[in-house]
Amino acid sequence: MSMRPSGPGEIPAETVRVARAAFAKGSLAIRVRDELGPMFRDEDFADLFASRGRPAWSPAGLALVSVLQFVDGLTDRQAAEAVRARIDFKYALGLELGDPGFDFSVLSEFRDRLAGADGGRRVMDGVLVAAREKGLLKSAGRARTDSTHILSSARQLNWLELVAETLRSALNALAQAAPGWLAEAAEPDWFRHYATRAEESRFPKGRARRDEVGLRIGRDGMRLLGEVFATVAPHRLRALDEVEILRQVWVQHFHMVEGEVARRDPKDRPPGMMRLVTPYDREARGSVKRDIMWDGYKVHLTEICEADAPNLITNVATTVATVSDSVMSQSIHAGLADRDCLPGEHWVDAGYPTATQVLAARTEHGVALHGPMAANTSAQSAGPYGLDAFTVDWDQQQVACPGGVTTTQWYPRTDSKGLAVIRVRFRHSECRPCPHRHECVGSATGQRREIMLRHREEHEIIRHSRAEQQTDAWKDRYKIRAGVEGSISQAVGRCGLRRSRYRGLTKTSLQHQLTGAAINLARIDAPLTGTPRARTRTSHFAALCPAEMTLDGAQAGTE
């Protein structure tokens, strides 16, 4: 299809008249159009369409429909029907009342185009630009970020279901690509075991019997892979995605031991960031956060948090589930910088701040990254001989212990996580005669003290942050961060954020960009209808807690 730029245009007079009569108090779609005007232009999506061919429906209109679809939690069919039948949608899109709209499949095709060009950012940016022009988006103030887990669109599978479904998926793909070849290669038992979905099978309950079934599936998969990769097999079969997924899953879960197929020990399997969890979503990964276990992805939402402006979502970042929050600050700040939405203060939870991230935020973007710095949990972290008790002379590269002994054994190193550190060692002759050696070294057999330092700037950031976070003033300021959890709740409840609608990281990321844009429209609309911001919910009993007594203290007293 080709695109014929048409510009935003005016709303037809008859559409305006009927919409005003039908919606005396307005609707979100009408109010947002009146407040922000046209948020998208066809030219913004020109590179997604060919210059020749059948004219496409307005890309700017499809972008707005895609956002309104998430505002109301509509399916593609429902969104296309809303464009055809709802007067407020026609008003927002500037359509004639008799406009027939489009077939629902157009939305899926449009998302494919957006996903291939990171078009979700364009849609979200269109809303933010319109909000900034109306004075609703303010930067250089405060922002806050939090992440939440996203379930894959594919059903979560246990181990037996995973290997059985992976094999069944490959058999179905081969049956479609080369039915004659597979009919000759397949074992008779395969039709009985893999013709239906694994969830419909009745796997044995006993551990031994389940292990036998797993090994039987492993042998069948090895047999199929051997047939596919045999020299006489059609080479095109090896390029099938389902066959490649089968090969990867079998490498991750099975191996040959003395000529027999055996299940790999958990210690021999690849790390979670590489391990496939379903044959139907190749990029989904399994992860654990406290008591939550899920297969899928993770999304990070950043919003401004000023009292005199809507708390608009200014950045959305989607990753696979295994990516740690602690490596995300730099990419989030880069995204905010591209939108000219960098805050002066950025408030996050304990998963984000590290000395490296705090330093990078300050030096590269001028952002003060605030969040609870992880405590030092080493055996020598506290007490009269903790790390803070040692005096570091950075210029002379030497360290003095609490007993007055100074060492110059200063060695730059890299720790187990790949971070640059400095290893400082005291000599045996200096520590052995010390009467406090066992208290300082912390080991019955230790003969001398060794300490590990981060580089100077990071070391000072850690010390300053940990000290500041103990003050009541900082704890009071940190309360601002909790509000972003309400944004996640709104996105989950209103836009279905918890589960991905689509398969793969690219389309899941597009879903989250559209969700961010939808939440922004809802928040721009809220002041127009006099809807106040939701207050933090407090149970009736918690409200009775005396002012001088915190809930944490009350709970601690029962332990």
XYZ file of C-alpha atoms in Angstrom, residues 12 51 263 434 486 491 523 533:
8
model
C -16.665 18.330 9.470
C 5.287 5.701 -2.785
C 18.530 -35.061 30.683
C 47.945 -6.558 66.404
C -0.083 3.732 40.916
C -1.646 0.528 33.135
C -4.179 11.778 32.525
C -5.620 12.134 41.590
